[in-house]
PDB file of C-alpha atoms in Angstrom:
ATOM      1  CA  VAL A   4      -4.468  21.664  17.840  1.00 57.00           C
ATOM      2  CA  ARG A   5      -2.848  24.525  15.913  1.00 59.00           C
ATOM      3  CA  ASP A   6      -5.239  27.005  17.439  1.00 64.00           C
ATOM      4  CA  PHE A   7      -5.570  25.607  20.827  1.00 67.00           C
ATOM      5  CA  HIS A   8      -3.849  27.919  23.793  1.00 67.00           C
ATOM      6  CA  GLY A   9      -6.091  26.943  26.744  1.00 70.00           C
ATOM      7  CA  GLY A  10      -6.679  24.348  29.472  1.00 69.00           C
ATOM      8  CA  VAL A  11      -8.174  21.105  29.304  1.00 70.00           C
ATOM      9  CA  ALA A  12     -10.111  19.228  32.178  1.00 72.00           C
ATOM     10  CA  LEU A  13      -8.564  15.786  33.434  1.00 74.00           C
ATOM     11  CA  CYS A  14     -12.285  14.017  32.368  1.00 80.00           C
ATOM     12  CA  PHE A  15     -10.892  12.246  28.109  1.00 81.00           C
ATOM     13  CA  GLU A  16     -14.217  10.518  27.626  1.00 82.00           C
ATOM     14  CA  PRO A  17     -13.868  10.164  23.834  1.00 83.00           C
ATOM     15  CA  ARG A  18     -16.609  10.257  21.382  1.00 80.00           C
ATOM     16  CA  HIS A  19     -15.327  10.917  18.293  1.00 83.00           C
ATOM     17  CA  SER A  20     -12.476   9.441  16.955  1.00 86.00           C
ATOM     18  CA  LEU A  21     -10.588   8.777  13.173  1.00 86.00           C
ATOM     19  CA  ARG A  22      -8.380   6.121  11.805  1.00 90.00           C
ATOM     20  CA  VAL A  23      -5.920   6.958   8.701  1.00 91.00           C
ATOM     21  CA  VAL A  24      -4.007   3.643   7.088  1.00 94.00           C
ATOM     22  CA  SER A  25      -0.972   4.995   5.801  1.00 96.00           C
ATOM     23  CA  ALA A  26      -0.049   4.172   2.529  1.00 97.00           C
ATOM     24  CA  GLU A  27       2.897   1.643   3.857  1.00 96.00           C
ATOM     25  CA  GLY A  28       0.057   0.292   6.255  1.00 96.00           C
ATOM     26  CA  THR A  29       0.020   1.898   9.337  1.00 97.00           C
ATOM     27  CA  THR A  30      -2.789   2.302  10.817  1.00 96.00           C
ATOM     28  CA  TYR A  31      -3.239   5.808  13.004  1.00 97.00           C
ATOM     29  CA  ASP A  32      -5.911   7.166  15.668  1.00 94.00           C
ATOM     30  CA  PHE A  33      -6.704   9.761  16.893  1.00 92.00           C
ATOM     31  CA  VAL A  34      -9.410  10.133  19.538  1.00 91.00           C
ATOM     32  CA  ALA A  35     -11.240  13.508  20.408  1.00 87.00           C
ATOM     33  CA  CYS A  36     -12.925  13.931  23.382  1.00 85.00           C
ATOM     34  CA  PHE A  37     -14.171  17.383  23.394  1.00 80.00           C
ATOM     35  CA  GLU A  38     -15.443  18.319  26.355  1.00 79.00           C
ATOM     36  CA  CYS A  39     -11.677  18.171  27.982  1.00 81.00           C
ATOM     37  CA  SER A  40     -10.580  20.019  25.064  1.00 82.00           C
ATOM     38  CA  GLN A  41      -8.090  16.742  24.449  1.00 88.00           C
ATOM     39  CA  VAL A  42      -6.873  13.916  21.643  1.00 89.00           C
ATOM     40  CA  ALA A  43      -5.020  11.797  21.971  1.00 91.00           C
ATOM     41  CA  VAL A  44      -2.762   9.746  18.449  1.00 94.00           C
ATOM     42  CA  TYR A  45      -2.621   5.798  18.820  1.00 97.00           C
ATOM     43  CA  ARG A  46       0.247   3.853  15.901  1.00 97.00           C
ATOM     44  CA  GLY A  47      -1.552   0.870  16.186  1.00 95.00           C
ATOM     45  CA  LYS A  48      -2.469   0.284  19.634  1.00 95.00           C
ATOM     46  CA  GLU A  49       0.390   2.116  21.243  1.00 97.00           C
ATOM     47  CA  ARG A  50      -0.152   5.898  22.340  1.00 95.00           C
ATOM     48  CA  ILE A  51       2.106   8.335  20.982  1.00 96.00           C
ATOM     49  CA  GLY A  52       0.948  11.063  21.708  1.00 91.00           C
ATOM     50  CA  LEU A  53      -1.617  13.566  23.691  1.00 87.00           C
ATOM     51  CA  ALA A  54      -2.304  17.111  22.759  1.00 84.00           C
ATOM     52  CA  GLY A  55      -4.585  20.320  23.265  1.00 81.00           C
ATOM     53  CA  MET A  56      -7.602  20.720  20.697  1.00 82.00           C
ATOM     54  CA  THR A  57     -10.254  23.359  19.696  1.00 76.00           C
ATOM     55  CA  GLY A  58     -13.462  23.366  17.928  1.00 73.00           C
ATOM     56  CA  LEU A  59     -16.482  22.120  18.671  1.00 70.00           C
ATOM     57  CA  GLN A  60     -18.509  18.995  18.440  1.00 76.00           C
ATOM     58  CA  LYS A  61     -21.630  19.842  16.881  1.00 78.00           C
ATOM     59  CA  PRO A  62     -20.389  20.826  13.403  1.00 81.00           C
ATOM     60  CA  LEU A  63     -18.589  17.369  13.292  1.00 81.00           C
ATOM     61  CA  ASP A  64     -21.693  15.453  13.895  1.00 84.00           C
ATOM     62  CA  ASP A  65     -23.559  17.562  11.347  1.00 88.00           C
ATOM     63  CA  LEU A  66     -20.940  16.425   9.083  1.00 83.00           C
ATOM     64  CA  LEU A  67     -20.757  12.856  10.288  1.00 84.00           C
ATOM     65  CA  THR A  68     -24.931  13.103  10.092  1.00 89.00           C
ATOM     66  CA  ALA A  69     -24.936  14.806   6.394  1.00 92.00           C
ATOM     67  CA  ALA A  70     -22.594  11.535   5.580  1.00 89.00           C
ATOM     68  CA  LYS A  71     -25.253   9.005   6.614  1.00 89.00           C
ATOM     69  CA  VAL A  72     -22.657   8.196   9.596  1.00 84.00           C
ATOM     70  CA  PRO A  73     -24.649   6.706  12.359  1.00 84.00           C
ATOM     71  CA  LEU A  74     -23.709   8.655  15.764  1.00 81.00           C
ATOM     72  CA  ALA A  75     -23.564   7.138  19.340  1.00 76.00           C
ATOM     73  CA  LYS A  76     -25.908   8.159  21.683  1.00 75.00           C
ATOM     74  CA  PRO A  77     -25.289  11.902  23.338  1.00 70.00           C
ATOM     75  CA  ALA A  78     -23.373  11.168  26.791  1.00 65.00           C
ATOM     76  CA  SER A  79     -25.463  10.951  30.381  1.00 63.00           C
ATOM     77  CA  SER A  80     -25.749  14.206  32.026  1.00 51.00           C
ATOM     78  CA  LYS A  81     -23.386  14.140  34.633  1.00 49.00           C
TER      79      LYS A  81
END
């Protein structure tokens, strides 16, 4: 997010997410769409932010695969 300096598309079809639980038990979800370069942030069920992001999907997929985390099926071609 810090290095983001570009525009975003309007698709927001997220295929990656990260859940973080604070020491106090609050759940935060970071939901990313690499196609439109955006990440939404949720606290519980409430969306508390939306930001542009930079990066590539493949390095994250490779990291998850190496950790034996199952990936969703690829999005169909448009």
